XYZ file of N, CA and C in Angstrom:
795
model
N -194.137 151.078 134.878
C -192.333 150.808 135.350
C -191.784 150.621 134.454
N -192.670 151.021 132.612
C -191.615 150.880 132.204
C -191.669 152.050 131.521
N -191.980 152.995 131.290
C -192.639 154.304 131.846
C -191.855 155.200 132.144
N -191.842 154.481 133.449
C -191.692 155.772 134.200
C -189.453 155.660 134.412
N -189.759 154.608 133.522
C -187.626 154.167 133.446
C -187.219 154.588 131.773
N -188.606 154.577 131.178
C -187.891 155.993 130.251
C -188.113 157.279 130.353
N -188.312 157.728 131.226
C -188.599 158.888 132.362
C -187.255 159.444 132.919
N -186.610 158.263 133.183
C -185.614 158.529 133.469
C -184.326 158.317 132.795
N -185.009 157.625 131.302
C -183.607 157.918 131.357
C -183.251 158.485 129.968
N -184.568 159.825 129.697
C -184.482 161.110 128.788
C -184.769 162.083 129.270
N -184.825 161.691 130.700
C -185.194 162.968 131.378
C -186.186 163.618 130.728
N -187.390 162.996 131.182
C -188.642 164.103 130.861
C -189.494 163.854 132.096
N -189.245 165.323 132.576
C -189.982 164.991 133.737
C -188.955 165.163 134.950
N -188.261 164.617 135.058
C -187.591 164.039 135.933
C -186.237 164.663 135.459
N -185.265 164.971 136.450
C -183.519 164.031 136.062
C -182.816 163.573 134.950
N -182.104 163.311 134.146
C -181.724 162.368 133.695
C -181.158 161.234 134.284
N -181.496 159.988 134.951
C -180.782 158.819 135.722
C -180.547 157.849 135.184
N -178.761 157.361 135.047
C -179.017 156.790 133.822
C -179.097 155.377 135.416
N -178.650 155.050 135.894
C -178.717 154.540 136.950
C -180.708 154.044 138.033
N -180.818 154.802 137.789
C -182.369 154.458 138.228
C -183.360 154.750 137.459
N -183.955 154.430 135.802
C -183.121 154.413 134.277
C -183.632 153.049 134.152
N -182.142 151.853 134.941
C -181.811 150.677 134.695
C -182.799 149.580 135.410
N -183.263 150.734 137.204
C -183.540 149.916 137.854
C -184.555 149.363 137.647
N -185.749 150.455 136.864
C -187.017 150.569 136.306
C -187.068 149.763 135.550
N -186.116 149.615 134.172
C -186.396 148.718 133.559
C -186.047 147.254 133.491
N -185.846 147.102 134.630
C -184.728 145.169 135.644
C -186.349 145.524 135.831
N -186.635 145.735 136.027
C -188.264 145.566 137.514
C -189.314 145.561 135.996
N -189.738 145.927 135.328
C -190.199 145.995 133.661
C -189.628 145.586 133.267
N -189.572 144.322 132.557
C -188.289 143.571 132.217
C -188.550 142.037 133.262
N -188.339 142.138 134.843
C -189.016 141.367 134.993
C -190.376 140.876 135.855
N -191.597 142.130 135.166
C -192.954 141.496 135.032
C -193.174 141.483 134.082
N -192.083 140.904 132.791
C -192.697 140.553 131.178
C -192.581 141.504 129.799
N -192.471 142.685 131.068
C -192.224 143.199 129.070
C -191.353 143.367 128.263
N -191.795 142.909 126.715
C -190.543 143.218 126.365
C -189.502 144.306 125.754
N -190.190 145.523 125.654
C -189.600 147.229 125.078
C -188.585 146.591 126.308
N -188.763 146.816 127.402
C -188.240 146.817 129.004
C -186.759 146.008 129.135
N -186.647 144.652 128.568
C -185.623 143.461 128.070
C -184.480 144.191 127.747
N -185.479 144.999 126.230
C -184.321 145.148 125.198
C -184.018 146.748 125.565
N -184.317 147.499 126.173
C -183.732 149.029 126.620
C -182.398 148.786 128.105
N -183.333 147.560 128.577
C -182.361 147.272 129.953
C -181.117 146.034 128.926
N -181.157 145.750 128.081
C -179.546 144.544 127.350
C -178.929 146.498 126.015
N -179.851 147.099 126.317
C -178.720 148.909 125.626
C -177.979 148.976 127.544
N -178.669 149.911 127.689
C -178.190 149.763 128.799
C -176.323 148.611 129.503
N -176.425 147.481 128.949
C -175.351 146.535 129.263
C -174.144 146.576 128.764
N -174.959 146.613 127.613
C -174.248 146.854 125.849
C -173.377 148.395 126.190
N -174.143 149.738 126.716
C -173.277 150.552 126.350
C -172.640 151.051 128.027
N -172.970 150.165 128.767
C -172.589 150.243 130.114
C -173.437 151.478 130.628
N -173.979 152.098 130.959
C -174.858 152.858 130.844
C -176.253 152.725 132.285
N -175.647 152.812 133.963
C -177.030 152.906 134.293
C -176.043 151.704 135.279
N -175.473 150.440 134.944
C -174.830 149.540 135.080
C -173.390 149.407 134.261
N -172.599 148.020 134.607
C -171.834 147.853 134.008
C -172.082 147.146 132.909
N -171.137 147.767 132.768
C -170.918 147.060 131.250
C -170.968 145.703 130.939
N -171.728 144.840 130.602
C -171.553 143.788 130.744
C -172.687 143.236 129.115
N -171.874 142.833 127.190
C -172.248 142.619 126.073
C -172.941 141.219 126.322
N -172.515 140.338 126.969
C -173.535 138.638 127.457
C -174.964 139.193 128.079
N -174.208 139.711 129.329
C -175.697 139.882 129.497
C -177.270 141.171 128.049
N -176.520 141.884 127.968
C -176.912 142.494 126.986
C -177.750 141.554 125.545
N -177.138 140.284 125.760
C -177.759 138.874 124.534
C -178.086 138.514 124.875
N -178.120 138.659 126.220
C -179.189 137.506 126.747
C -180.690 138.670 126.722
N -180.503 139.806 127.472
C -181.989 140.613 126.920
C -182.625 140.555 125.795
N -181.789 140.785 125.272
C -182.070 140.694 123.494
C -182.802 139.438 122.890
N -182.522 138.808 123.479
C -182.612 137.780 123.254
C -183.637 137.329 123.552
N -184.014 137.795 125.042
C -186.217 137.554 125.512
C -186.645 138.406 124.859
N -186.357 139.807 124.469
C -187.479 140.845 124.195
C -187.279 140.397 122.664
N -186.023 139.457 121.826
C -186.516 138.835 120.392
C -188.198 137.890 120.195
N -187.146 137.609 121.055
C -188.608 135.679 121.106
C -189.989 136.115 121.536
N -190.327 137.517 122.627
C -191.188 137.811 122.880
C -191.609 138.510 121.296
N -191.163 138.837 120.435
C -191.478 139.330 119.381
C -191.052 141.332 119.387
N -189.869 141.340 120.426
C -190.205 142.223 120.417
C -189.128 143.174 118.797
N -189.032 144.232 117.582
C -188.039 144.343 116.013
C -187.227 145.069 117.334
N -187.554 146.068 117.972
C -185.830 146.679 118.036
C -185.124 145.420 119.022
N -185.358 144.685 119.710
C -184.509 143.304 120.545
C -184.134 142.786 119.546
N -185.113 142.099 118.281
C -184.407 141.431 117.278
C -183.814 141.848 116.870
N -183.933 142.787 116.564
C -182.754 144.146 115.193
C -181.262 144.551 115.875
N -181.593 144.517 117.527
C -180.208 144.601 118.528
C -179.513 143.376 118.102
N -180.471 141.767 118.372
C -179.713 140.901 118.541
C -179.293 140.530 117.149
N -179.910 140.856 116.450
C -179.250 140.736 115.011
C -177.989 141.609 114.508
N -177.963 142.582 114.483
C -176.698 143.185 115.569
C -175.452 142.504 116.135
N -175.933 142.345 116.917
C -174.503 141.428 117.424
C -173.860 139.625 117.894
N -174.661 139.188 116.298
C -174.616 138.028 115.869
C -173.914 138.646 114.601
N -173.623 140.180 114.073
C -173.336 140.348 113.098
C -171.887 140.269 113.123
N -171.973 141.027 114.748
C -170.523 141.789 115.138
C -169.453 140.831 115.684
N -170.714 139.141 116.579
C -169.716 139.326 117.537
C -169.795 139.103 118.943
N -170.251 140.078 119.408
C -170.353 140.441 120.400
C -171.288 140.102 121.513
N -170.452 139.199 122.307
C -171.298 138.394 123.051
C -172.158 137.290 122.601
N -172.202 136.889 121.959
C -172.548 135.947 120.813
C -171.449 135.405 119.909
N -171.440 134.131 119.616
C -170.389 133.648 118.277
C -171.335 133.966 117.200
N -170.084 134.900 116.416
C -170.120 135.790 114.810
C -171.044 134.680 114.087
N -172.083 135.573 113.318
C -173.282 134.100 112.927
C -174.039 135.318 111.572
N -173.482 135.160 110.393
C -173.845 136.364 109.488
C -175.841 135.409 109.366
N -176.230 133.824 109.093
C -177.010 133.478 108.963
C -178.457 133.626 109.931
N -177.491 134.136 111.101
C -178.707 134.097 112.779
C -178.750 135.926 112.817
N -177.548 136.986 111.347
C -177.861 138.103 111.792
C -179.452 138.372 111.202
N -178.501 137.768 110.360
C -180.509 138.029 108.382
C -181.549 137.693 109.160
N -181.152 136.224 110.088
C -182.591 135.971 110.742
C -183.755 136.498 111.633
N -182.433 137.563 112.298
C -183.065 138.744 113.185
C -183.566 140.269 113.163
N -183.049 139.795 111.637
C -182.774 141.412 110.750
C -184.022 140.825 109.894
N -183.902 140.108 109.174
C -185.642 139.581 108.821
C -186.608 139.788 109.511
N -186.870 139.072 110.720
C -187.890 138.970 111.790
C -188.737 140.522 111.813
N -187.389 141.493 112.656
C -187.156 143.301 112.904
C -188.082 144.203 111.752
N -187.461 143.389 109.951
C -188.074 143.885 109.355
C -189.711 143.832 108.613
N -189.657 142.956 109.116
C -190.943 142.106 108.606
C -191.806 142.793 109.596
N -191.567 143.758 110.287
C -192.269 143.992 111.625
C -192.094 145.473 111.733
N -191.365 145.915 110.693
C -191.020 147.777 110.209
C -190.543 148.287 110.530
N -189.502 148.199 111.649
C -188.768 148.712 111.874
C -187.390 149.228 110.754
N -187.039 150.521 110.442
C -185.846 151.011 109.483
C -184.907 150.320 109.659
N -183.998 150.414 110.863
C -183.059 149.899 111.102
C -182.705 148.407 110.298
N -183.615 147.677 110.996
C -183.962 146.900 110.338
C -183.964 145.970 109.128
N -184.517 147.491 108.217
C -184.218 147.274 106.759
C -183.234 147.543 106.378
N -182.701 148.425 106.606
C -181.650 148.735 106.769
C -180.050 147.755 106.510
N -180.721 147.603 108.024
C -179.593 145.808 107.611
C -179.789 144.862 107.135
N -180.900 144.854 106.913
C -181.484 142.683 105.812
C -181.026 144.363 104.871
N -181.124 144.626 103.757
C -181.155 145.052 103.018
C -179.601 145.281 102.107
N -178.628 145.601 103.366
C -177.335 145.572 103.808
C -176.976 144.567 103.661
N -177.201 143.951 103.891
C -177.425 142.317 104.110
C -177.251 141.310 102.273
N -178.869 141.331 102.120
C -178.946 141.181 100.446
C -178.067 141.836 99.103
N -177.573 142.986 99.992
C -176.340 143.769 98.841
C -175.705 143.219 97.881
N -174.403 142.978 100.022
C -173.279 142.635 100.108
C -173.231 141.033 100.307
N -174.584 140.192 99.910
C -174.584 138.972 100.634
C -173.966 138.119 101.476
N -173.881 139.024 102.809
C -173.556 138.237 103.659
C -174.747 137.412 104.486
N -174.414 136.563 104.525
C -175.557 135.916 105.457
C -176.718 134.876 104.742
N -176.157 135.570 103.605
C -178.144 135.103 102.283
C -177.145 135.594 101.386
N -177.671 134.540 100.733
C -177.368 134.880 98.733
C -177.709 136.745 98.090
N -176.837 137.086 97.637
C -176.731 138.811 97.718
C -177.329 138.117 95.766
N -178.923 139.439 96.862
C -180.615 140.168 95.307
C -180.112 141.612 95.020
N -179.762 141.650 94.523
C -179.390 144.022 94.594
C -181.083 144.197 94.729
N -181.844 143.875 93.579
C -183.023 143.527 93.977
C -183.976 144.017 95.314
N -183.632 142.792 96.151
C -184.371 142.795 97.066
C -184.050 142.769 97.361
N -182.785 143.788 97.441
C -181.504 145.043 99.325
C -182.748 146.417 98.140
N -182.404 146.577 97.452
C -183.950 148.086 97.030
C -184.898 148.278 97.340
N -185.290 147.538 97.449
C -186.978 146.443 98.255
C -187.036 147.252 99.389
N -185.782 146.701 100.542
C -185.637 146.524 101.730
C -185.215 148.098 102.215
N -184.520 148.204 101.886
C -184.444 150.513 101.292
C -185.147 151.410 101.428
N -185.648 150.660 99.867
C -187.078 151.855 100.007
C -188.167 151.511 100.859
N -188.020 150.352 101.873
C -189.103 150.356 102.210
C -188.619 151.348 103.230
N -187.482 150.687 104.220
C -186.931 152.426 105.325
C -186.930 153.894 105.157
N -186.522 153.690 103.202
C -186.757 154.887 102.826
C -188.132 155.881 102.769
N -188.984 155.085 103.094
C -190.687 155.374 103.218
C -190.674 155.424 104.626
N -190.012 154.782 105.425
C -190.168 155.848 106.444
C -189.488 157.028 106.746
N -189.020 157.233 106.127
C -187.731 159.182 106.490
C -186.188 158.549 107.399
N -186.495 157.589 107.250
C -184.880 157.343 107.678
C -183.901 157.597 106.945
N -183.430 158.473 107.054
C -182.545 158.484 106.343
C -181.483 157.479 105.586
N -180.173 156.571 106.622
C -179.661 155.997 106.213
C -179.890 155.172 104.761
N -181.871 155.327 105.533
C -182.008 154.273 104.316
C -182.149 155.311 102.535
N -182.683 156.092 103.486
C -182.969 157.173 102.424
C -180.725 157.372 101.414
N -180.086 157.130 102.460
C -178.715 157.409 101.710
C -178.524 156.362 100.384
N -179.131 155.111 101.065
C -178.816 154.101 100.564
C -178.668 153.628 99.058
N -180.575 153.691 99.760
C -181.961 153.816 98.354
C -180.747 155.619 96.860
N -180.380 156.520 97.219
C -179.920 157.698 96.262
C -178.835 156.419 96.110
N -177.524 155.480 96.862
C -176.339 155.289 96.134
C -177.252 154.006 95.538
N -177.437 153.291 95.353
C -177.869 152.348 94.586
C -179.069 152.454 93.124
N -179.686 153.967 93.399
C -180.014 154.932 92.143
C -178.891 155.039 91.553
N -178.191 155.378 91.860
C -176.969 156.997 90.930
C -176.068 155.105 90.337
N -175.321 154.411 91.024
C -175.280 153.349 90.525
C -175.561 153.049 89.968
N -177.162 152.340 89.732
C -177.668 150.813 88.854
C -177.849 150.583 89.571
N -177.409 150.411 91.147
C -176.996 148.840 91.540
C -178.848 147.882 92.008
N -178.778 147.231 91.103
C -180.020 146.371 91.493
C -181.535 147.472 91.518
N -181.647 148.116 90.481
C -183.279 149.204 90.095
C -181.995 150.048 88.842
N -183.628 150.113 88.232
C -182.195 151.314 86.985
C -182.246 152.828 88.024
N -180.857 152.596 86.527
C -179.837 154.556 86.775
C -181.017 155.431 86.859
N -180.974 156.431 87.912
C -181.534 157.540 87.807
C -181.430 158.386 88.560
N -179.857 159.167 88.299
C -179.169 160.439 88.477
C -180.574 161.126 89.443
N -180.875 161.921 88.420
C -182.147 162.607 89.522
C -182.643 162.378 90.004
N -183.084 160.765 91.057
C -184.225 160.383 91.323
C -182.734 160.536 92.914
N -181.795 160.144 92.486
C -180.726 159.606 94.107
C -180.406 160.623 94.619
N -180.400 161.839 93.213
C -180.207 163.012 94.255
C -181.602 163.892 94.856
N -182.635 163.593 94.788
C -184.041 163.426 95.281
C -183.888 162.659 96.601
N -183.249 161.678 96.943
C -183.370 160.890 98.217
C -182.465 161.435 98.975
N -180.954 161.692 97.766
C -179.696 162.782 98.798
C -180.344 164.088 100.187
N -181.037 164.383 99.224
C -181.144 166.190 99.854
C -182.506 165.627 100.936
N -183.090 164.591 100.055
C -184.273 164.074 101.996
C -183.458 163.076 102.797
N -182.172 162.592 103.104
C -181.117 162.059 103.908
C -180.610 162.967 104.112
N -180.162 164.252 103.599
C -178.640 165.476 104.088
C -179.596 166.113 104.878
N -180.927 166.343 104.437
C -181.479 167.301 106.085
C -181.619 167.262 107.004
N -181.334 165.879 107.165
C -181.906 164.567 108.599
C -180.725 165.257 108.885
N -179.224 165.363 108.322
C -178.200 165.456 108.323
C -177.626 164.461 108.697
N -177.578 163.349 107.794
C -176.764 162.025 107.193
C -175.186 162.681 106.560
N -174.590 162.536 107.504
C -173.337 162.593 107.106
C -173.449 162.816 105.425
N -173.048 161.207 105.165
C -172.359 160.688 104.356
C -174.391 161.346 102.978
N -174.917 161.901 103.217
C -175.489 161.558 101.892
C -175.445 163.028 102.078
N -174.899 163.865 102.690
C -173.827 165.404 102.819
C -173.166 165.682 101.682
N -172.367 163.959 101.983
C -171.305 163.863 101.193
C -171.084 164.610 99.347
N -172.343 163.085 100.112
C -172.420 162.300 98.172
C -173.470 163.470 97.164
N -174.576 163.744 97.691
C -174.776 165.299 96.803
C -173.930 166.110 97.129
N -173.175 166.198 97.723
C -171.999 167.341 97.872
C -170.647 167.333 96.198
N -170.340 165.917 95.604
C -169.988 165.195 95.265
C -170.809 165.848 93.472
N -172.531 165.879 94.436
C -173.695 165.363 93.030
C -173.423 167.369 92.085
N -173.583 168.457 93.273
C -173.013 170.290 93.336
C -171.603 170.038 92.404
N -170.811 169.158 93.001
C -169.198 170.117 92.003
C -169.592 169.423 90.963
N -169.936 167.927 90.910
C -169.316 167.919 89.550
C -170.916 167.413 88.316
N -171.725 169.018 89.272
C -173.198 168.108 88.075
C -174.036 167.062 87.714
N -173.541 166.800 88.515
C -174.271 164.996 88.345
C -176.271 165.131 89.125
N -177.464 165.744 87.988
C -178.754 164.958 88.479
C -178.883 166.333 88.996
N -177.745 167.809 88.667
C -178.154 168.754 90.185
C -177.312 170.067 88.380
N -177.262 171.478 88.592
C -176.670 172.347 88.311
C -175.484 172.461 88.845
N -174.083 172.648 87.864
C -172.974 172.691 88.867
C -172.993 174.224 89.978
N -172.855 173.060 91.420
C -172.985 174.886 92.463
C -171.380 174.434 93.399
N -170.447 175.534 93.089
C -169.188 174.526 94.015
C -169.270 175.044 95.371
N -170.340 176.045 95.228
C -170.097 176.772 96.906
C -171.396 175.467 97.759
N -172.662 175.523 96.915
C -173.491 173.861 98.043
C -172.113 173.025 97.676
N -171.786 172.751 97.009
C -170.521 171.386 97.806
C -169.751 171.600 98.393
N -169.189 172.678 98.265
C -168.383 173.333 99.938
C -169.289 172.840 101.348
N -170.551 174.000 100.949
C -171.589 173.753 101.983
C -171.303 172.604 102.371
N -171.980 171.787 101.350
C -172.266 170.488 101.725
C -171.779 169.155 101.971
N -169.771 169.092 101.810
C -168.807 168.842 102.275
C -168.589 169.262 103.769
N -168.858 170.717 103.653
C -168.399 171.857 105.519
C -169.077 170.429 106.478
N -169.894 170.285 105.836
C -171.580 169.358 106.966
C -170.870 167.844 107.847
N -171.040 167.960 106.441
C -170.123 165.914 105.644
C -168.511 165.963 107.305
N -168.384 166.957 107.084
C -166.920 166.179 107.643
C -166.806 167.739 108.729
N -167.599 168.890 109.319
C -167.589 168.733 110.569
C -168.206 167.061 111.720
N -168.932 166.995 111.195
C -169.084 164.519 111.488
C -168.377 164.429 111.257
N -167.523 164.863 110.788
C -166.751 163.841 111.160
C -166.581 162.373 110.296
N -167.396 162.687 108.963
C -167.307 161.844 107.466
C -165.652 162.203 106.689
N -164.964 161.091 106.181
C -163.522 160.675 106.719
C -163.769 161.475 104.544
N -164.872 160.718 103.982
C -164.588 160.910 102.343
C -165.319 162.434 102.108
N -165.848 163.268 103.083
C -166.436 164.923 104.011
C -165.028 165.554 103.454
N -164.501 164.692 104.893
C -163.417 165.918 105.030
C -162.860 165.781 104.170
N -161.662 164.887 103.255
C -161.173 164.304 102.268
C -161.815 164.903 100.755
N -163.149 165.434 99.876
C -163.688 165.775 99.086
C -163.343 167.481 99.953
N -163.250 168.150 100.898
C -162.838 169.404 101.548
C -161.844 169.799 101.289
N -161.357 168.851 101.631
C -159.786 169.113 101.677
C -159.405 169.095 99.643
N -159.134 168.314 99.494
C -159.229 168.837 97.745
C -159.055 170.105 97.228
N -160.885 170.406 97.557
C -160.685 171.407 97.269
C -160.180 172.928 97.337
N -159.675 172.510 99.053
C -158.867 173.393 99.199
C -156.833 173.473 99.026
N -156.847 171.741 99.085
C -155.307 172.455 97.657
C -155.664 172.664 96.691
N -156.491 172.158 95.685
C -156.851 173.383 94.553
C -157.293 174.037 94.328
N -157.666 174.974 95.611
C -158.228 176.104 95.632
C -160.197 175.644 94.673
N -160.744 175.132 94.037
C -161.863 174.758 93.207
C -162.671 175.692 94.979
N -163.916 176.724 93.959
C -164.601 176.820 95.351
C -164.507 177.282 96.580
N -163.208 177.837 96.873
C -162.802 178.627 98.141
C -161.105 178.534 97.681
N -161.550 179.588 98.230
C -159.402 180.405 98.128
C -158.235 178.652 99.386
N -157.286 179.127 97.925
C -156.394 178.273 98.182
C -156.049 177.741 99.351
N -155.656 176.946 100.195
C -155.831 176.920 100.986
C -154.593 175.244 101.830
N -153.495 174.399 101.570
C -152.759 174.150 101.767
C -153.003 173.431 103.451
N -152.610 174.090 103.830
C -152.853 174.119 105.655
C -153.645 173.654 106.362
N -154.701 174.040 105.167
C -156.861 173.441 105.318
C -156.198 172.267 104.908
N -155.478 171.966 103.816
C -155.990 170.746 103.230
C -155.124 169.679 103.637
N -153.691 169.975 103.558
C -153.267 168.418 104.730
C -154.108 168.103 106.681
N -154.452 169.112 106.269
C -155.357 169.284 107.815
C -156.532 168.676 107.864
N -157.334 168.301 106.737
C -158.743 167.911 106.614
C -158.449 166.084 106.359
N -156.823 165.873 105.199
C -157.141 165.056 104.543
C -156.457 163.844 105.806
N -155.777 164.222 106.998
C -154.478 164.163 108.163
C -156.344 163.326 109.372
N -157.461 164.060 108.930
C -157.966 163.752 109.650
C -158.831 162.488 109.466
N -159.126 163.108 108.063
C -160.413 162.215 106.976
C -158.844 160.585 107.918
N -157.356 160.438 106.614
C -156.942 160.009 107.752
C -156.846 158.962 108.412
N -157.165 159.035 109.537
C -157.180 158.599 110.721
C -157.806 157.867 111.001
N -158.297 158.313 110.384
C -160.224 156.927 110.098
C -160.129 156.494 109.471
N -159.572 155.330 108.471
C -157.958 154.358 107.948
C -158.973 154.971 106.679
N -159.455 156.502 105.999
C -159.170 157.100 104.284
C -159.001 156.870 103.819
N -158.599 155.570 102.428
C -157.399 154.964 102.042
C -156.646 156.833 100.636
N -158.079 156.524 100.572
C -157.427 158.181 99.597
C -156.769 159.519 100.615
N -157.046 159.422 101.606
C -156.934 160.741 102.491
C -155.516 160.547 103.280
N -155.305 158.894 103.096
C -153.984 158.280 103.324
C -152.764 159.109 101.941
N -153.419 158.789 101.480
C -152.981 158.353 100.552
C -152.376 160.420 100.065
N -153.861 161.037 100.204
C -153.264 162.796 99.574
C -152.431 162.890 100.501
N -152.895 162.840 102.218
C -151.907 163.087 103.021
C -150.168 162.213 102.950
N -150.840 161.381 102.907
C -148.624 161.247 102.889
C -147.843 161.875 101.353
N -148.577 161.947 100.411
C -148.668 163.158 99.914
C -148.058 164.631 100.301
N -148.616 164.885 100.603
C -148.708 165.921 101.408
C -147.406 166.079 102.556
N -147.350 165.503 103.262
C -146.223 165.028 104.345
C -144.092 165.106 103.002
N -145.213 164.457 102.418
C -143.743 164.544 101.329
C -142.841 165.810 100.687
N -144.189 166.306 100.505
C -143.970 167.827 100.105
C -143.732 168.869 100.606
N -144.219 168.627 102.635
C -143.302 169.386 102.497
C -145.366 170.083 102.907
N -146.607 169.952 102.041
C -146.959 170.775 102.253
C -147.805 170.406 103.405
N -148.519 172.479 103.258
C -149.348 172.594 104.969
C -148.246 172.680 106.301
């Protein structure tokens, strides 16, 4: 039953049908399938094939989590982090992230590492954060590779090593992870850990910007503003600043404000 649900959910051999997927997930969940409980929870959380109901999603994630399903554990932890369907509780978020992380789910390893890095629901421990990022990165998790690169670049919880940071940024960027593309672009723009290459920096910022990453949009906008690596174009600079500003990116808000003040673009 779970396999049938997955086929309808992902359009494997049949036409994709969210309603039928939810029906079969329910049947499998009723039969005791923890993965089905988790995936049915996703349906309720997103409102796919069923009416959106975050409280119901939390119930299903809890059942899956208590049955030892790592995805259910991670998803329940995330609801506790956000306070969606449950009362916000960072300690509970960490508890479930750890359960899932110890079972090897890279997404949970990243989430647990972030909590350890910033002291959310658990005392800050930068070295432990790096260890969990490393475990996620070694599973080719794009976020894990990116976050490990950030730690290496800044020397947070690990000896600073810009060249190693670039290596992880490159691996994450190759998977299409926009923040890594942006950070790798910074390295190429300023020659940090790699030989300076403005053409490559522009290419990476553009890839990041096209995915809606505000830092990538702002950085590309700045290159257009000053004509660095691209032909100077104040209209394009203002357009990119505005996009990043709409995402709440403070530096872009400032830069776009300057454009508005002086009529640039």
